[in-house]
Short mmCIF file of C-alpha atoms in Angstrom, two decimals:
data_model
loop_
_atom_site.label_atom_id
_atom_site.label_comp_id
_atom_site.label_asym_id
_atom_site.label_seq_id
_atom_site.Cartn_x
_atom_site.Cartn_y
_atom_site.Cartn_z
CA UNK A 226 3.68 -28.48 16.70
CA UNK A 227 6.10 -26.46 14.89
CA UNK A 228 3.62 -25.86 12.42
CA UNK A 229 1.06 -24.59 14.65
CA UNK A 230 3.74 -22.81 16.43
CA UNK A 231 4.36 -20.45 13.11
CA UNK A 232 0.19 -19.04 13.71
CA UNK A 233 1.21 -17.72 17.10
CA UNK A 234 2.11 -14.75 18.78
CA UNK A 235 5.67 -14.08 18.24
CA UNK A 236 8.05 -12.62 20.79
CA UNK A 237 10.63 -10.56 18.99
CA UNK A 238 12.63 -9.86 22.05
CA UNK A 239 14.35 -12.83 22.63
CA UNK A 240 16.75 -14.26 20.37
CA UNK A 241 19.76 -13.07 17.38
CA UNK A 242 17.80 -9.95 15.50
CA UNK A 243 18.29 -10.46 11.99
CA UNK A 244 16.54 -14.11 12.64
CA UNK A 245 13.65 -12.85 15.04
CA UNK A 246 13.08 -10.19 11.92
CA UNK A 247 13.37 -12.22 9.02
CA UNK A 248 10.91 -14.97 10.56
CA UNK A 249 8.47 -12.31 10.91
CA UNK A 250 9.03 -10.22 7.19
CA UNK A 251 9.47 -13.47 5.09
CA UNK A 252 5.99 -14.91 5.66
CA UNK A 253 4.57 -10.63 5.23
CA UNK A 254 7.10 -10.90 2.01
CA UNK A 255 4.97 -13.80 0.69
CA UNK A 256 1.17 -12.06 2.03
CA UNK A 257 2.14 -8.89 0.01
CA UNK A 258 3.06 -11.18 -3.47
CA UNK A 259 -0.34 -12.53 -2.47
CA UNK A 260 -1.64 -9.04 -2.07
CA UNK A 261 0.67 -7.68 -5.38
CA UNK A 262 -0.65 -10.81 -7.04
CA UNK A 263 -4.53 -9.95 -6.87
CA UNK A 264 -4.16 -6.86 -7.55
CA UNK A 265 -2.11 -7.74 -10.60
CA UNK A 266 -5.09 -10.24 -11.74
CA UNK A 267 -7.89 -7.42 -10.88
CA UNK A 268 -5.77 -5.54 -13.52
CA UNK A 269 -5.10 -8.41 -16.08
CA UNK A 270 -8.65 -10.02 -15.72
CA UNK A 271 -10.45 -6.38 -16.69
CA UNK A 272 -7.72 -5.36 -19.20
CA UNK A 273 -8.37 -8.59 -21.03
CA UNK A 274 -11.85 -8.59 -21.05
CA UNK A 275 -14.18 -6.99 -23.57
CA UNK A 276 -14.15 -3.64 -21.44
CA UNK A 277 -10.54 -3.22 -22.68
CA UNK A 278 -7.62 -1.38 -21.58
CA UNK A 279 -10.34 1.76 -20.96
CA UNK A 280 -11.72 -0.03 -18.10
CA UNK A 281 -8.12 -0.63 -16.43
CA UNK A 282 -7.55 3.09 -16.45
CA UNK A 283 -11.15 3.82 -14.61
CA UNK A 284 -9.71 1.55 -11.86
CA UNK A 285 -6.49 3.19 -12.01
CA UNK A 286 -7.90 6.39 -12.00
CA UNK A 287 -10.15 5.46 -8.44
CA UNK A 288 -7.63 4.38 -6.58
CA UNK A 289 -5.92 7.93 -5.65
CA UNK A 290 -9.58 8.86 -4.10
CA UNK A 291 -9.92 5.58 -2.60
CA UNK A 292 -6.56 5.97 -0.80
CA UNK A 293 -7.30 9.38 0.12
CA UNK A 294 -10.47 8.95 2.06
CA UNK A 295 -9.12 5.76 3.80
CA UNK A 296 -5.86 7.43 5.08
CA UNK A 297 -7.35 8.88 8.36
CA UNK A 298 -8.14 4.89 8.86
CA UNK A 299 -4.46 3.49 7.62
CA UNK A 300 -3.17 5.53 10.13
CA UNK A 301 -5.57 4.40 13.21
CA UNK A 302 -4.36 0.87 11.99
CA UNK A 303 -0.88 1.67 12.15
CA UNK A 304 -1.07 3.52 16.00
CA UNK A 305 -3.25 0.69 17.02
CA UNK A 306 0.05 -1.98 15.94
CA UNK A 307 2.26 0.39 17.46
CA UNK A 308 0.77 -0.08 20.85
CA UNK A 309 -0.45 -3.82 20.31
CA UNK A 310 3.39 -4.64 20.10
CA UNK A 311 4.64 -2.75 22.83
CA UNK A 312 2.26 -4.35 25.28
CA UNK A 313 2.55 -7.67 23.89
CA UNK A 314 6.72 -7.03 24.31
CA UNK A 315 5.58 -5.42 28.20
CA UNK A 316 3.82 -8.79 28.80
CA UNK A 317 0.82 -5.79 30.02
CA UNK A 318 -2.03 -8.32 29.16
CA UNK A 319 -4.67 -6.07 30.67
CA UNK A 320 -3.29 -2.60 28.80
CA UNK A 321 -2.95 -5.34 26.09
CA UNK A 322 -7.19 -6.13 25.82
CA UNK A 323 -8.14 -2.36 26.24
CA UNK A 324 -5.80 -1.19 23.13
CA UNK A 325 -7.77 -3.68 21.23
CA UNK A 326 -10.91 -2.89 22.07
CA UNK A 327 -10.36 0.13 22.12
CA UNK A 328 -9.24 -0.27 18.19
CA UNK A 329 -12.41 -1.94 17.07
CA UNK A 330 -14.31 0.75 18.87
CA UNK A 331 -12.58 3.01 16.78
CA UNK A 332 -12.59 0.98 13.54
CA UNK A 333 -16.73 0.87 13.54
CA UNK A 334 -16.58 4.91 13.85
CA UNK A 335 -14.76 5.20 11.05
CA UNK A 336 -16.28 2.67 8.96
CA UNK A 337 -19.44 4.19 9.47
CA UNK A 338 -18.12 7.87 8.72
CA UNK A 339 -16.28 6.62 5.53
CA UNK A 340 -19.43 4.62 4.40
CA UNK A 341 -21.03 8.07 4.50
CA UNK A 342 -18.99 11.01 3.76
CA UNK A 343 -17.62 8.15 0.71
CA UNK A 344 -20.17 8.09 -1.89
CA UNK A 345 -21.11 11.97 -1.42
CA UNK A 346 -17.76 12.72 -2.29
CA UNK A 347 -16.92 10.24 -4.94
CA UNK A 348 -18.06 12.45 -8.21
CA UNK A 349 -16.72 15.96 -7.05
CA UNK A 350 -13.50 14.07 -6.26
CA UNK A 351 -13.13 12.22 -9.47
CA UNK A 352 -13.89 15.49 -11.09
CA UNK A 353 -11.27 17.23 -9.25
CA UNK A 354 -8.83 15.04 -11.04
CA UNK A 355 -10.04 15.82 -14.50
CA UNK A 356 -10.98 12.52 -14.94
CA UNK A 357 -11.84 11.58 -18.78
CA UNK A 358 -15.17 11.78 -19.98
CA UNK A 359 -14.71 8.21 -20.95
CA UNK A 360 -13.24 6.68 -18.13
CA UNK A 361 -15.85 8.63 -15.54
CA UNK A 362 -18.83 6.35 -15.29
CA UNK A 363 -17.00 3.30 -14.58
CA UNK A 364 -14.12 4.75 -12.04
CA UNK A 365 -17.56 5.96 -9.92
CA UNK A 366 -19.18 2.55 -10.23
CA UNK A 367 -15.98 0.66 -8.61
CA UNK A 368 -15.91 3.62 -5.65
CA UNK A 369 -19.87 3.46 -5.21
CA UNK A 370 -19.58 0.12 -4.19
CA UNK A 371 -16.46 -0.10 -2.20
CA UNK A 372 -17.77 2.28 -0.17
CA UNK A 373 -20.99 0.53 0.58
CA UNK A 374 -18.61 -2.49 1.70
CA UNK A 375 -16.03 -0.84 3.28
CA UNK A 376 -16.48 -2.19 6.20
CA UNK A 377 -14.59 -5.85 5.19
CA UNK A 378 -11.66 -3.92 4.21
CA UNK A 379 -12.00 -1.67 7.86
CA UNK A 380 -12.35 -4.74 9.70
CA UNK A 381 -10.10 -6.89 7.82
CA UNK A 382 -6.94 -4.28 7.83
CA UNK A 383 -7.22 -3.71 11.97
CA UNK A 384 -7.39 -7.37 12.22
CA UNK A 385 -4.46 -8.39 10.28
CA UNK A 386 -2.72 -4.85 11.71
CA UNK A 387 -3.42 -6.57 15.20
CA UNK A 388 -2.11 -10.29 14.39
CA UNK A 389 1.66 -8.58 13.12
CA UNK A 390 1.24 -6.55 16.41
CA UNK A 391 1.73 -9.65 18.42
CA UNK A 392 4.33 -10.98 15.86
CA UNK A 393 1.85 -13.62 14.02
CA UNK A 394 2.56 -12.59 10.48
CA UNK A 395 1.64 -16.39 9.25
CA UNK A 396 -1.95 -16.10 10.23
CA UNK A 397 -2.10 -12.59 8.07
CA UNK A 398 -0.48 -14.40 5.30
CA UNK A 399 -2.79 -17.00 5.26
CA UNK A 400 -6.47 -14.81 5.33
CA UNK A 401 -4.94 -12.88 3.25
CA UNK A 402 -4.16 -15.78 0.47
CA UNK A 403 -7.85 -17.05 0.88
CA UNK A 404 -9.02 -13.44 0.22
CA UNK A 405 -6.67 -12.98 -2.90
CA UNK A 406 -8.03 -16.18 -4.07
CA UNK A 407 -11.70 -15.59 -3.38
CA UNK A 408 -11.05 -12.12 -5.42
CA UNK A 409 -9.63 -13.93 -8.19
CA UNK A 410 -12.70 -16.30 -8.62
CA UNK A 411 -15.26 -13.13 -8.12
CA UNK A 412 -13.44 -11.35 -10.84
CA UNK A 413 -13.56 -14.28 -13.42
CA UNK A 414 -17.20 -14.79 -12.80
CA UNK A 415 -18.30 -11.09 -12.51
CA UNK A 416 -15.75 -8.80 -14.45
CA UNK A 417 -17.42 -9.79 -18.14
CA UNK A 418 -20.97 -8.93 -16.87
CA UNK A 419 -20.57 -6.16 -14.80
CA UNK A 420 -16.95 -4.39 -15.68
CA UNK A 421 -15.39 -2.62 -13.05
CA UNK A 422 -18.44 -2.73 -11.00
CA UNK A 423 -18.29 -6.60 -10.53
CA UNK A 424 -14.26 -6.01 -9.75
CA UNK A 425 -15.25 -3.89 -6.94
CA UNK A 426 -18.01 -6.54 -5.97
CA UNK A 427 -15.25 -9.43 -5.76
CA UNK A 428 -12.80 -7.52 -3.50
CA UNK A 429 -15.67 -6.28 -1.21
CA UNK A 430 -16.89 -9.91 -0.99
CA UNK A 431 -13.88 -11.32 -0.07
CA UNK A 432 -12.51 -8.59 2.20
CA UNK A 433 -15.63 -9.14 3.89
CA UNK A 434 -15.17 -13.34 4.53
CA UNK A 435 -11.54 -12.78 5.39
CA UNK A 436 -12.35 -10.07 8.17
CA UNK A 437 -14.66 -12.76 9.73
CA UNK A 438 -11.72 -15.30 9.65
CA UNK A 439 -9.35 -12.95 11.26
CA UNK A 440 -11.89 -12.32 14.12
CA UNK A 441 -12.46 -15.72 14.83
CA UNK A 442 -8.73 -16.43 14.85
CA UNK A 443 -8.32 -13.60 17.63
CA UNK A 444 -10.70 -15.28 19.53
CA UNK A 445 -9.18 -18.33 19.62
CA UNK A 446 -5.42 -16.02 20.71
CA UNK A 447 -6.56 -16.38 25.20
CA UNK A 448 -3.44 -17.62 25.78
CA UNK A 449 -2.04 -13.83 24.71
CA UNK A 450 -5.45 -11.79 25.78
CA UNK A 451 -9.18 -11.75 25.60
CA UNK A 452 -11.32 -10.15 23.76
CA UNK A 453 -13.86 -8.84 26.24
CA UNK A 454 -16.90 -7.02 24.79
CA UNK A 455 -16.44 -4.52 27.83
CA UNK A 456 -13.16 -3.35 26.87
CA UNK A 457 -14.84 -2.69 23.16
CA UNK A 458 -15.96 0.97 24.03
CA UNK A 459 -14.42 4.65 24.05
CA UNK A 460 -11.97 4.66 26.46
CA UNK A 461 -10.15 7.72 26.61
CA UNK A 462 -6.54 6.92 27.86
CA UNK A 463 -6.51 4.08 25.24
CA UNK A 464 -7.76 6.26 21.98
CA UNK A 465 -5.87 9.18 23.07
CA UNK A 466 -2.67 6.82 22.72
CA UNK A 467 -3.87 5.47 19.64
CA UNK A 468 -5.07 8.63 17.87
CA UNK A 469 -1.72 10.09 18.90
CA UNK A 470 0.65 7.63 17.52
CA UNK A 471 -2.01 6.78 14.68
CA UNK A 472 -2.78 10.61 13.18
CA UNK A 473 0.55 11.25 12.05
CA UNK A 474 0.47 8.52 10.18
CA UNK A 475 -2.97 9.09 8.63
CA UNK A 476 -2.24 12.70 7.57
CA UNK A 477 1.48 10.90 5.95
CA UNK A 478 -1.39 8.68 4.07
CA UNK A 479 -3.16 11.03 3.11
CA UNK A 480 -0.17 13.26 2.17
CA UNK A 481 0.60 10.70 -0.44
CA UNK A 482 -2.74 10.22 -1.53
CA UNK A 483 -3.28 14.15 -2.04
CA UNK A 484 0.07 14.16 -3.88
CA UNK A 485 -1.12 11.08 -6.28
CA UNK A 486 -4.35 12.94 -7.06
CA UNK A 487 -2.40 15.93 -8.15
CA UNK A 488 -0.37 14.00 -9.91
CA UNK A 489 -3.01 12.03 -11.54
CA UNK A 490 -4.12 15.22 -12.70
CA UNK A 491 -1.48 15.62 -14.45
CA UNK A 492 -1.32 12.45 -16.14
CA UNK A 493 -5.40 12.85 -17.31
CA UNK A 494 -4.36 16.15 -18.71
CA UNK A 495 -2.68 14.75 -21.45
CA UNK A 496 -6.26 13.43 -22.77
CA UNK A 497 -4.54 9.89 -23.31
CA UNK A 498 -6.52 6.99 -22.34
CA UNK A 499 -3.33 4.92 -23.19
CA UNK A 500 -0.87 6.79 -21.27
CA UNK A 501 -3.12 6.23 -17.70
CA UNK A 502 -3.73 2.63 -19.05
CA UNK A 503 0.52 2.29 -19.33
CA UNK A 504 0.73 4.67 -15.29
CA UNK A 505 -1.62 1.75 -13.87
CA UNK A 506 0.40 -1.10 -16.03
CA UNK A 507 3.65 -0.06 -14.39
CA UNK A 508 2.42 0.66 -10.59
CA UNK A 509 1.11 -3.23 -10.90
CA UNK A 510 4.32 -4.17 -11.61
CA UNK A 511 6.05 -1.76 -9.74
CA UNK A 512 4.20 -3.41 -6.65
CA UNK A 513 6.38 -6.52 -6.47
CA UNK A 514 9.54 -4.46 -6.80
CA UNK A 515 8.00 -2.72 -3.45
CA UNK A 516 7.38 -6.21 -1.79
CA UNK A 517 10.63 -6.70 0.63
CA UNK A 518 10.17 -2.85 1.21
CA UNK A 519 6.91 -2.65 2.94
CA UNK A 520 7.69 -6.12 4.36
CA UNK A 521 11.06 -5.41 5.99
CA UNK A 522 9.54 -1.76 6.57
CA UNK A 523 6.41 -3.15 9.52
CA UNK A 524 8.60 -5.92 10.58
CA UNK A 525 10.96 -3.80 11.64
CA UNK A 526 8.31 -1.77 13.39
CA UNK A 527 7.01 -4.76 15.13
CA UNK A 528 10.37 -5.56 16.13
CA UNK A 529 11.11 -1.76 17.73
CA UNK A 530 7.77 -1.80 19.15
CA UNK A 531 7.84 -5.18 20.84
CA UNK A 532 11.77 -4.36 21.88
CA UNK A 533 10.37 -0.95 23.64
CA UNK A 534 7.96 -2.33 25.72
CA UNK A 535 10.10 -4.74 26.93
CA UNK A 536 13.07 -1.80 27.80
CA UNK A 537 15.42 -4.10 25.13
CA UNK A 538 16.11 -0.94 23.77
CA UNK A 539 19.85 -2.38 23.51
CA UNK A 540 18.51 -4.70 20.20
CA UNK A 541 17.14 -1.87 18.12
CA UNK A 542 20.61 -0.69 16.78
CA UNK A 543 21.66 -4.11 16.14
CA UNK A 544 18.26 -4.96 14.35
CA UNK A 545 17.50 -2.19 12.51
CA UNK A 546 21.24 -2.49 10.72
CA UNK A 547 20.75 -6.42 10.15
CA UNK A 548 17.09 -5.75 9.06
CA UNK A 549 18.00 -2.90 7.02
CA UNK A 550 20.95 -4.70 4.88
CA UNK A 551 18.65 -7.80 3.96
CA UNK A 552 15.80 -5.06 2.68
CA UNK A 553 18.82 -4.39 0.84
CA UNK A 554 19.98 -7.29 -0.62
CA UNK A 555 16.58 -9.10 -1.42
CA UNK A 556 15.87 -5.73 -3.33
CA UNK A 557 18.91 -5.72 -5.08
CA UNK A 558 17.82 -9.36 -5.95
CA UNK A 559 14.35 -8.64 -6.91
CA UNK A 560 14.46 -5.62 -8.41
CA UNK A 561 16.83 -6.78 -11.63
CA UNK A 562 14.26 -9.89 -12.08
CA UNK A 563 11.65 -8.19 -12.06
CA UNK A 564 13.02 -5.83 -14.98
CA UNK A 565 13.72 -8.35 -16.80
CA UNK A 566 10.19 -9.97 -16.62
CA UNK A 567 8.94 -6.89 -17.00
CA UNK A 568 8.03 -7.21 -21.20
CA UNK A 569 6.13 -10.44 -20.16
CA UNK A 570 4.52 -9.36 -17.17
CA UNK A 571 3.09 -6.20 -19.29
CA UNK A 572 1.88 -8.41 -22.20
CA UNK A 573 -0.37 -10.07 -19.59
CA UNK A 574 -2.65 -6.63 -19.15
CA UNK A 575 -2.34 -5.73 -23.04
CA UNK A 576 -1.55 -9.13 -25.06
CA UNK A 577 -0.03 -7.76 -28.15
CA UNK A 578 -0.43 -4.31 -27.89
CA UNK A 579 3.41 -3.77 -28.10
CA UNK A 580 2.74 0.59 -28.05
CA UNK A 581 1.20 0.27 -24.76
CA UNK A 582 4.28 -2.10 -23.51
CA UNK A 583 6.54 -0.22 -24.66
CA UNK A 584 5.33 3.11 -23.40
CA UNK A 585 5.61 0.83 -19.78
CA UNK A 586 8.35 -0.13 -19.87
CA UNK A 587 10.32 2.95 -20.22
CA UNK A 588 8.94 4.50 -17.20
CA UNK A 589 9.38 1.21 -15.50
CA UNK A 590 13.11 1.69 -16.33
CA UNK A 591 13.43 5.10 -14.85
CA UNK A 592 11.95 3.88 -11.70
CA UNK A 593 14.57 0.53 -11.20
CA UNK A 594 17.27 1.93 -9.02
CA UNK A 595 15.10 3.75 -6.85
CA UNK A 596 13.82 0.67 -5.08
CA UNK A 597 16.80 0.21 -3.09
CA UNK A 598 16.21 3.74 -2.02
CA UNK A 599 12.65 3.20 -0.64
CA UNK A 600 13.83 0.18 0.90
CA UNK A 601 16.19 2.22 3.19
CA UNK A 602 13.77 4.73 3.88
CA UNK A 603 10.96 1.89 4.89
CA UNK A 604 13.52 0.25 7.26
CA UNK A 605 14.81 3.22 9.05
CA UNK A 606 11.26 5.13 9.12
CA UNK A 607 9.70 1.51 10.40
CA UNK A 608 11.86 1.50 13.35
CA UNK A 609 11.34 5.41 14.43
CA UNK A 610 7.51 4.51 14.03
CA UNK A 611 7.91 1.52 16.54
CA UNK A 612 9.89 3.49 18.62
CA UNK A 613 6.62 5.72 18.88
CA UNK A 614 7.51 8.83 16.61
CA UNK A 615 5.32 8.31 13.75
CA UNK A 616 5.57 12.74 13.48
CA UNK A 617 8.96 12.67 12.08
CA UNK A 618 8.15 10.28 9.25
CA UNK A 619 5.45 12.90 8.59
CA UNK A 620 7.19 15.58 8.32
CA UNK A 621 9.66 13.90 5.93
CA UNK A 622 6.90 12.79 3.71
CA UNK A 623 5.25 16.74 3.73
CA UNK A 624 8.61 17.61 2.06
CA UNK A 625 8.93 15.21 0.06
CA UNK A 626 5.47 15.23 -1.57
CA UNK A 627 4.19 18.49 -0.80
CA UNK A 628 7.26 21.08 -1.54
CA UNK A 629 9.38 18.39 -3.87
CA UNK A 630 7.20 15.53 -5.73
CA UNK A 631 4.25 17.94 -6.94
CA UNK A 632 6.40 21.23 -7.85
CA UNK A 633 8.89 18.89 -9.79
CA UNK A 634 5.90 16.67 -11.77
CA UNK A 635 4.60 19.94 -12.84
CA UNK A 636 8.04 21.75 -13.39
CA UNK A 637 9.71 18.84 -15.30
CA UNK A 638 6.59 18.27 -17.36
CA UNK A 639 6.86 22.28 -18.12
CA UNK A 640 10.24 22.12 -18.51
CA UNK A 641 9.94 19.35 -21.04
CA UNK A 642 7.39 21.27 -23.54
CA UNK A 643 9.08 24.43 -23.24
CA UNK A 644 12.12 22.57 -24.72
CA UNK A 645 10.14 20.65 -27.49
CA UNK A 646 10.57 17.50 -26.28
CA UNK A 647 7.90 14.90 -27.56
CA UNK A 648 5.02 13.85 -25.83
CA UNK A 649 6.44 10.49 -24.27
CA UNK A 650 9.87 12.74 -22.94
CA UNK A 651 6.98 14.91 -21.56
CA UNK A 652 5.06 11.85 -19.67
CA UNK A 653 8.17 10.34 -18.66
CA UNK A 654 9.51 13.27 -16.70
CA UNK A 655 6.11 12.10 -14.00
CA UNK A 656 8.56 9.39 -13.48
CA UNK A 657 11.00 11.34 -13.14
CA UNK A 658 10.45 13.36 -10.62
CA UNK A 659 8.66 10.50 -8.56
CA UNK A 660 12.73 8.86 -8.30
CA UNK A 661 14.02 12.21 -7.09
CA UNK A 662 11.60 12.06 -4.07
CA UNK A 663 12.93 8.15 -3.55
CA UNK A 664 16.66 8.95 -3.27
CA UNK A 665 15.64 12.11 -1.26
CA UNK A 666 13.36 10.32 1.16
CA UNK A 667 16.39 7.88 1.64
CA UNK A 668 18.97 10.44 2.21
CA UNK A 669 16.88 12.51 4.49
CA UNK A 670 15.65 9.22 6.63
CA UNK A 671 19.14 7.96 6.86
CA UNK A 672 20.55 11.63 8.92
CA UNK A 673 17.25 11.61 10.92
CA UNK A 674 17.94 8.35 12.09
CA UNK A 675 21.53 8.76 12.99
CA UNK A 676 20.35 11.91 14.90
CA UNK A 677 18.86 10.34 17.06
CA UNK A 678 15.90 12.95 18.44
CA UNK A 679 13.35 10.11 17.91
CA UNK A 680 14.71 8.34 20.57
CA UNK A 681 13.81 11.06 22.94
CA UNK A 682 9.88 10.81 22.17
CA UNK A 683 9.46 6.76 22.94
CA UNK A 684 5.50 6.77 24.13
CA UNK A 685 3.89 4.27 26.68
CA UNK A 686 6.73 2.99 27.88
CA UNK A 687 7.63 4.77 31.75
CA UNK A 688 10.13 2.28 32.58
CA UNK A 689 12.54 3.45 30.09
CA UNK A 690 12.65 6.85 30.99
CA UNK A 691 15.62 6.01 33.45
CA UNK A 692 17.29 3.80 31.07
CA UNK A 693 20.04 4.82 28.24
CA UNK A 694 19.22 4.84 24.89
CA UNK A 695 21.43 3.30 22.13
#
């Protein structure tokens, strides 16, 4: 029973904070190694294959477009968990059924759009970025056929989103482990045939069988709320609520993503097949430093979400400073492990290429203490999005990215040549500039929250109104 009991909805308004939060993250801590670690494979698999380390950069150079065009999507998924929890936490089963509905309704729109506007825009995009002559062909085979399957990844992502909406984070961990695991054995079987296409055939494949599982496990959820085929339609209170909380977060995605492109532009236009080879090498390994994070970050907006719709808004100061110290301390944990694996764990993409590690590992060293940095900034900026302001974290990624990250890549870089510094000093200032927006992000998160003018802009939940905020 108290295994079963762990692939349930989980009510994260009862019950000491820092516990409620860390039952939820740990199990999301685990699904995004799982996540980290197929990635990672995707990476080591095609990097030791025949293709070579040419074909890792054509997957490293798809990925900025590939997050760009989904970010409109990411941030539908992220409004749609937003209002999931605060339902679930305002026991409002009915409101509860039409938010989901009204989420797959709006899931199929865009799945359709993005399998359309995708592949039209996949070679003016990749030539946008200056992408090498060499690396071109294959980066527009993996984004051909992602797109023609996005609709496992659509499906799969609003399911899961919808699961740690109602506080089940075991259930996402454990699709998400059979779909890292059915990737792994599509990329073994496919990746020396087919390259980077079959890569792109593996995820797709098993995106696809893992959205099917998460649907059938929502079914089985009637003890929490139905899924009625009526309430999966346009309905306009429902959307509007979504699209609201959910757009701000989409144009922060694709804020990032428009930033990465520009800055992957940068990085192609030092003609250097080995140098984006070494960028993708370090952002695989850079993705377990990121684990606790991301996981601490949407557990504590499940936690703020849920507490709102239940008017407990007397537990978010309490949480968000317990859940905020452990993202902490398991970074500061992590983080100095992971450095230290870090030669090893780069030998697996490029066994004995010791120029390529090398070249790695010294931006992987400029990044280390800016982990603990990001981990503040998820925390804090996961609790104003549960809240229901998901415009402020917008705003503070627009400066980050847009009027700090870019100018500074480009400046630094600049900077560097007009000074004579080699062409490593040159590449490394990228990395540079990318821990300056970290620390930033931090400090800037850290006064907005202790401001307070979030508070003020708590959606969906009328009760409150009359009640004091902490």
């Amino acid at each position: 029973m108290k295994i079963a009991n762990l692939f349930t909805a989980n009510d994260m308004t009862q019950g000491t904070p820092w516990k409620t939060i860390a039952r939820f993250a740990f199990p999301m801590l685990i699904g995004n190694f799982a996540q980290q670690l197929y990635n990672t494979v995707d990476a080591v698999v095609v990097g030791r294959s025949h293709w070579g380390y040419t074909a890792l950069a054509s997957v490293g150079t798809a990925l900025p477009i590939l997050n760009l065009l989904l970010a409109l999507f990411i941030g539908i998924a992220t409004g749609a968990g937003i209002l999931v929890a605060q339902y679930y936490g305002a026991k409002d089963r009915e409101r509860l059924e039409k938010t989901i509905g009204s989420c797959i309704f709006l899931c199929f729109v865009a799945t359709v759009v993005i399998m359309t506007v995708g592949p039209l825009l996949t070679g003016p995009m990749l030539r946008a970025v200056n992408t090498l002559p060499e690396l071109y062909e294959a980066s527009h085979n993996y984004l051909s056929v992602f797109f023609i399957g996005i609709a496992g990844f659509m499906f799969y992502n609003i399911f899961a989103g919808i699961m740690r909406g109602l506080g089940d984070s075991f259930s996402a961990l454990l699709f998400l482990i059979i779909c890292a695991t059915l990737n792994v054995i599509g990329d073994l079987l496919l990746v020396e045939k087919l390259g980077v296409m079959g890569v792109a055939i593996a995820t797709v494949a098993s995106q696809i069988i893992s959205a099917i599982l998460c649907f059938l496990k929502l079914r089985r959820m009637k003890d929490v709320f139905t899924l009625k085929l009526e309430y999966i339609k346009p309905q306009k209170e429902f959307i509007r609520n979504i699209i609201r909380l959910g757009v701000p977060s989409g144009i922060t995605q694709a804020i990032m993503s428009a930033s990465m492109m520009f800055v992957q532009a940068l990085i192609n236009s030092f003609g250097d097949a080995m140098f984006v080879a070494a960028n993708i090498m370090v952002m695989r390994v850079d993705g377990y430093a990121m684990l606790p994070n991301f996981s601490f970050g949407q557990a504590m907006g499940t936690f703020a979400g849920q507490n709102v719709g239940a008017g407990r808004l007397d537990r978010l100061k309490t949480g968000t400073r317990q859940g905020t110290a452990m993202t902490v301390i398991t970074s500061l944990i992590l983080v100095p492990l992971i450095i230290l694996a870090g030669p090893y764990l780069m030998d697996l993409f490029a066994p004995g290429n010791t120029e390529l590690i090398n070249l790695a590992m010294g931006m992987l060293y400029i990044l280390a203490f800016g982990y603990i940095a990001v981990g503040v900034t998820q925390s804090l900026q996961g609790v104003i999005r549960g809240a229901g302001d998901t415009m402020t974290p917008m705003w503070i990624t627009i400066l980050n990215t847009v009027f700090l990250r870019i100018p500074l890549a480009y400046g630094l870089v600049a900077l560097a040549k007009h000074l004579g510094a080699n062409v490593i000093m040159q590449e490394r200032m990228i990395f540079v500039s990318l821990l300056v927006i970290w620390v930033n992000g931090a400090i800037v998160s850290t006064i907005v929250y202790f401001k307070g003018r979030w508070r003020k802009k708590i959606q969906d939940a009328p009760q409150l109104q009359s009640r004091r905020l902490p």
